[in-house]
Every structure is written in C-alpha cells, then in structure tokens.
mmCIF file of C-alpha atoms in Angstrom:
data_model
loop_
_atom_site.group_PDB
_atom_site.id
_atom_site.type_symbol
_atom_site.label_atom_id
_atom_site.label_comp_id
_atom_site.label_asym_id
_atom_site.label_seq_id
_atom_site.Cartn_x
_atom_site.Cartn_y
_atom_site.Cartn_z
ATOM 1 C CA VAL A 12 63.458 137.367 38.132
ATOM 2 C CA PRO A 13 63.792 140.399 40.409
ATOM 3 C CA GLY A 14 64.297 139.588 44.060
ATOM 4 C CA THR A 15 66.894 139.021 46.760
ATOM 5 C CA TYR A 16 68.951 135.829 46.622
ATOM 6 C CA GLN A 17 71.657 134.175 48.706
ATOM 7 C CA VAL A 18 74.615 132.279 47.362
ATOM 8 C CA SER A 19 76.989 130.027 49.249
ATOM 9 C CA LEU A 20 80.658 130.595 48.510
ATOM 10 C CA THR A 21 82.818 127.464 48.585
ATOM 11 C CA LYS A 22 86.513 126.786 48.371
ATOM 12 C CA ASN A 23 87.820 123.236 47.996
ATOM 13 C CA GLY A 24 84.363 121.913 48.802
ATOM 14 C CA LYS A 25 83.987 123.842 52.066
ATOM 15 C CA GLU A 26 81.655 126.749 52.612
ATOM 16 C CA VAL A 27 83.655 129.894 53.261
ATOM 17 C CA GLY A 28 80.835 132.380 53.356
ATOM 18 C CA ARG A 29 77.443 133.504 52.185
ATOM 19 C CA GLU A 30 76.556 136.516 50.126
ATOM 20 C CA SER A 31 73.222 138.146 49.465
ATOM 21 C CA PHE A 32 72.531 139.949 46.268
ATOM 22 C CA ALA A 33 69.551 141.606 44.657
ATOM 23 C CA ILE A 34 68.379 141.365 41.092
ATOM 24 C CA LYS A 35 66.476 144.453 40.079
ATOM 25 C CA ALA A 36 64.181 144.860 37.143
ATOM 26 C CA ASP A 37 65.230 147.214 34.401
ATOM 27 C CA PRO A 38 63.427 150.430 35.328
ATOM 28 C CA ARG A 39 62.572 150.949 31.641
ATOM 29 C CA SER A 40 60.726 147.606 31.507
ATOM 30 C CA GLU A 41 56.952 147.635 31.452
ATOM 31 C CA ALA A 42 56.733 144.004 32.623
ATOM 32 C CA THR A 43 55.549 143.147 36.099
ATOM 33 C CA LYS A 44 57.408 140.763 38.381
ATOM 34 C CA GLN A 45 54.654 138.182 37.749
ATOM 35 C CA GLN A 46 55.130 138.459 33.991
ATOM 36 C CA MET A 47 58.864 137.980 34.374
ATOM 37 C CA GLN A 48 58.258 134.959 36.621
ATOM 38 C CA ALA A 49 55.811 133.518 34.059
ATOM 39 C CA GLN A 50 58.454 133.963 31.350
ATOM 40 C CA PHE A 51 61.093 132.279 33.515
ATOM 41 C CA ASP A 52 58.759 129.371 34.369
ATOM 42 C CA PHE A 53 57.793 128.936 30.707
ATOM 43 C CA ILE A 54 61.414 128.845 29.545
ATOM 44 C CA THR A 55 62.441 126.481 32.349
ATOM 45 C CA ASP A 56 59.586 124.102 31.554
ATOM 46 C CA VAL A 57 60.399 124.044 27.843
ATOM 47 C CA ASN A 58 64.087 123.468 28.579
ATOM 48 C CA LYS A 59 63.219 120.426 30.729
ATOM 49 C CA THR A 60 61.080 118.931 27.955
ATOM 50 C CA VAL A 61 63.683 119.528 25.245
ATOM 51 C CA ASP A 62 66.471 118.214 27.494
ATOM 52 C CA ARG A 63 64.530 115.010 28.181
ATOM 53 C CA ALA A 64 63.879 114.566 24.452
ATOM 54 C CA HIS A 65 67.551 115.123 23.587
ATOM 55 C CA LYS A 66 68.662 112.609 26.219
ATOM 56 C CA SER A 67 66.227 110.086 24.728
ATOM 57 C CA ILE A 68 67.619 110.754 21.238
ATOM 58 C CA LYS A 69 71.133 110.024 22.512
ATOM 59 C CA LYS A 70 69.880 106.773 24.042
ATOM 60 C CA ILE A 71 68.134 105.851 20.794
ATOM 61 C CA ARG A 72 71.372 106.312 18.869
ATOM 62 C CA LYS A 73 73.328 104.157 21.334
ATOM 63 C CA ILE A 74 70.676 101.419 21.253
ATOM 64 C CA ASN A 75 70.571 101.441 17.443
ATOM 65 C CA ASP A 76 74.363 101.196 17.320
ATOM 66 C CA GLN A 77 74.216 98.159 19.611
ATOM 67 C CA LEU A 78 71.447 96.568 17.543
ATOM 68 C CA SER A 79 73.485 97.131 14.352
ATOM 69 C CA ALA A 80 76.526 95.552 15.990
ATOM 70 C CA PHE A 81 74.381 92.573 17.012
ATOM 71 C CA GLU A 82 73.105 92.169 13.449
ATOM 72 C CA LYS A 83 76.627 92.316 12.046
ATOM 73 C CA GLN A 84 77.982 89.861 14.602
ATOM 74 C CA TYR A 85 75.255 87.225 14.208
ATOM 75 C CA LYS A 86 74.087 87.733 10.612
ATOM 76 C CA ASP A 87 75.258 84.279 9.527
ATOM 77 C CA ASP A 88 73.992 82.375 12.570
ATOM 78 C CA GLU A 89 70.781 80.540 11.676
ATOM 79 C CA LYS A 90 69.566 80.297 15.277
ATOM 80 C CA THR A 91 69.513 84.113 15.585
ATOM 81 C CA LYS A 92 67.389 84.792 12.473
ATOM 82 C CA GLU A 93 64.289 85.776 14.471
ATOM 83 C CA LEU A 94 66.318 87.909 16.835
ATOM 84 C CA ILE A 95 68.001 89.709 13.928
ATOM 85 C CA ASP A 96 64.564 90.421 12.443
ATOM 86 C CA LYS A 97 63.521 91.764 15.848
ATOM 87 C CA ALA A 98 66.651 93.953 15.982
ATOM 88 C CA LYS A 99 65.799 95.425 12.573
ATOM 89 C CA GLU A 100 62.221 96.123 13.667
ATOM 90 C CA LEU A 101 63.385 97.764 16.894
ATOM 91 C CA GLN A 102 65.829 99.968 14.984
ATOM 92 C CA LYS A 103 63.005 101.045 12.720
ATOM 93 C CA GLN A 104 60.723 101.881 15.664
ATOM 94 C CA PHE A 105 63.433 103.797 17.521
ATOM 95 C CA SER A 106 64.363 105.691 14.353
ATOM 96 C CA GLU A 107 60.740 106.724 13.801
ATOM 97 C CA ILE A 108 60.676 108.245 17.288
ATOM 98 C CA GLU A 109 63.974 110.042 16.691
ATOM 99 C CA LYS A 110 62.750 111.408 13.352
ATOM 100 C CA ALA A 111 59.569 112.736 14.978
ATOM 101 C CA LEU A 112 61.579 114.526 17.641
ATOM 102 C CA TYR A 113 64.548 115.766 15.615
ATOM 103 C CA GLN A 114 65.406 116.432 11.972
ATOM 104 C CA THR A 115 67.970 113.738 11.235
ATOM 105 C CA LYS A 116 68.595 114.639 7.589
ATOM 106 C CA ASN A 117 70.367 117.967 8.153
ATOM 107 C CA ARG A 118 73.973 117.685 7.020
ATOM 108 C CA SER A 119 74.748 121.088 5.503
ATOM 109 C CA ASN A 120 73.723 124.687 6.129
ATOM 110 C CA GLN A 121 71.277 124.428 3.224
ATOM 111 C CA ASP A 122 69.446 121.354 4.562
ATOM 112 C CA PRO A 123 67.142 123.171 7.028
ATOM 113 C CA LEU A 124 65.580 124.789 3.963
ATOM 114 C CA ASN A 125 64.980 121.395 2.352
ATOM 115 C CA PHE A 126 63.719 119.390 5.321
ATOM 116 C CA PRO A 127 60.998 120.426 7.777
ATOM 117 C CA ILE A 128 61.901 121.192 11.370
ATOM 118 C CA LYS A 129 60.696 118.697 13.954
ATOM 119 C CA LEU A 130 59.113 118.873 17.391
ATOM 120 C CA THR A 131 62.145 119.703 19.540
ATOM 121 C CA ASN A 132 63.312 122.334 17.046
ATOM 122 C CA LYS A 133 59.882 123.954 17.024
ATOM 123 C CA LEU A 134 59.646 124.008 20.807
ATOM 124 C CA GLY A 135 63.188 125.356 21.115
ATOM 125 C CA HIS A 136 62.427 128.153 18.664
ATOM 126 C CA LEU A 137 59.264 129.051 20.568
ATOM 127 C CA ASN A 138 61.407 129.265 23.696
ATOM 128 C CA SER A 139 63.755 131.700 21.936
ATOM 129 C CA LEU A 140 60.851 133.895 20.923
ATOM 130 C CA VAL A 141 59.360 133.959 24.431
ATOM 131 C CA GLY A 142 62.804 134.778 25.839
ATOM 132 C CA MET A 143 62.973 138.036 23.904
ATOM 133 C CA GLY A 144 62.122 140.965 26.126
ATOM 134 C CA ASP A 145 60.795 140.889 29.682
ATOM 135 C CA PHE A 146 57.209 139.895 29.058
ATOM 136 C CA GLY A 147 55.470 136.711 30.031
ATOM 137 C CA PRO A 148 54.236 134.258 27.410
ATOM 138 C CA THR A 149 51.026 135.035 25.554
ATOM 139 C CA GLU A 150 48.034 132.697 25.514
ATOM 140 C CA GLN A 151 49.095 131.635 22.013
ATOM 141 C CA ASP A 152 52.634 130.868 23.234
ATOM 142 C CA ILE A 153 51.210 128.695 25.994
ATOM 143 C CA ALA A 154 48.815 126.934 23.604
ATOM 144 C CA VAL A 155 51.617 126.148 21.127
ATOM 145 C CA LYS A 156 53.914 124.994 23.957
ATOM 146 C CA ASN A 157 51.209 122.688 25.313
ATOM 147 C CA GLU A 158 50.500 121.228 21.874
ATOM 148 C CA LEU A 159 54.171 120.620 21.065
ATOM 149 C CA THR A 160 54.909 119.279 24.552
ATOM 150 C CA LYS A 161 51.992 116.842 24.235
ATOM 151 C CA LYS A 162 53.350 115.546 20.919
ATOM 152 C CA ILE A 163 56.857 115.210 22.365
ATOM 153 C CA GLU A 164 55.489 113.394 25.429
ATOM 154 C CA GLU A 165 53.642 110.958 23.127
ATOM 155 C CA GLN A 166 56.939 110.094 21.418
ATOM 156 C CA LEU A 167 58.754 109.783 24.743
ATOM 157 C CA THR A 168 56.012 107.467 26.032
ATOM 158 C CA LYS A 169 56.526 105.254 22.959
ATOM 159 C CA PHE A 170 60.266 105.330 23.668
ATOM 160 C CA ASP A 171 59.766 104.370 27.328
ATOM 161 C CA GLU A 172 57.455 101.503 26.324
ATOM 162 C CA LEU A 173 59.994 100.165 23.821
ATOM 163 C CA ILE A 174 62.664 100.252 26.514
ATOM 164 C CA SER A 175 60.555 98.612 29.202
ATOM 165 C CA LYS A 176 58.917 95.939 27.052
ATOM 166 C CA GLU A 177 60.706 95.295 23.771
ATOM 167 C CA ILE A 178 64.305 95.714 24.907
ATOM 168 C CA LYS A 179 63.645 93.465 27.890
ATOM 169 C CA ALA A 180 62.107 90.837 25.590
ATOM 170 C CA PHE A 181 65.053 91.154 23.201
ATOM 171 C CA ASN A 182 67.553 90.709 26.045
ATOM 172 C CA ASP A 183 65.617 87.709 27.392
ATOM 173 C CA ALA A 184 65.660 86.075 23.937
ATOM 174 C CA PHE A 185 69.381 86.831 23.613
ATOM 175 C CA ASN A 186 70.053 85.194 26.987
ATOM 176 C CA ASN A 187 67.893 82.174 26.135
ATOM 177 C CA LEU A 188 70.004 81.528 23.052
ATOM 178 C CA GLN A 189 73.134 81.596 25.228
ATOM 179 C CA LEU A 190 74.976 83.728 22.713
ATOM 180 C CA ASN A 191 78.528 84.922 23.151
ATOM 181 C CA TYR A 192 78.611 88.513 24.348
ATOM 182 C CA LEU A 193 82.109 89.269 23.099
ATOM 183 C CA PHE A 194 83.066 88.432 19.564
ATOM 184 C CA VAL A 195 86.490 88.808 18.007
ATOM 185 C CA GLU A 196 86.530 89.204 14.234
ATOM 186 C CA GLU A 197 89.344 87.504 12.377
#
C-alpha cells in the first residue's frame, strides 16, 4: 500500500538505526489508495483464515496419529474396549472436519481433476484472483469470501468443541483406567 514507512535496523539483536522509505503507487495504475488498501486487507484476512485452518489440519493429523497408536497399543485389552470405540469415533469426526477443509485424496498431479477442491483451496484461489492487479475486491469477491469463511469457521468451531469436550473426556477416561502411558513392544 502506498505510503511512508519506518523500519528498524538491527544487528545481533540491537537496534543500530532507523530508516524511512516510501512505497509509491505505479503511476500507470488506475486504482486509488483506498482500493489498494481494501485489496491488502482482503488478502490479509483470507490468509489468517486459511492459516488457522491449516494449523487445525496439522493438529487433526497429530491427534489421529495418537488415537491410532492408542488403538494399536490397547487393542487386546478388554478394559479399554469402550475407549477404543471412542478413539475410532473421534478419528472419524476429526477426519470429517479435515475432509471438509482440505482435499485429502490428492496424491498425483491428475487427482485435482478427479476430486473436488475443498474450502481452504477455494478461499486460497479466490485470494490469488483478488491479488491480481491493483484493484480492491469486488462485491462478489467479498460475498464469496464471507460465504467460504463462514463455512470454514463452522468446521473450526466443530474442531474446537471436539478438543475442549471430547478430548478432555477421552483423557479423563484414560486416566481413570490407570493405563500405562509408555508401552514397549516385544
């Protein structure tokens, strides 16, 4: 966005100076400063939403790995049957959220043609389109962003609820059974 900015120069963690610099709009651009700011704000907002979704996907994968390890470790223990069923159900619920946010079936370059793109992919592509040129987002861009963001937020709310309620309940049940945390396979 055009304007004057200051940057702090550091060396070995200590400030050694300050510099001012100006960013000027391309004189050939027809966009106003407000349009450029609207574009910047739009892109920044989308990036925050997609970043939050991607961080949640990483957490989902780690949780599912832990639940799988639990199932493998205690599959033959009769007293953990209910907890293993709960682990399977949690994996299913977490996977449904991941699949809504991100296309998990893509393995080859051909796969995007065979499987539909999901919410984060759609929002990311919209961001790419809005980033072309110097113009602010259109009303349609904003409407699509709001719709996709709402759907992503719904999935992230489900994720947060699973973490706060179901994972806590799972951990409480695990602790009540006084199970061994570390297990060495023979």
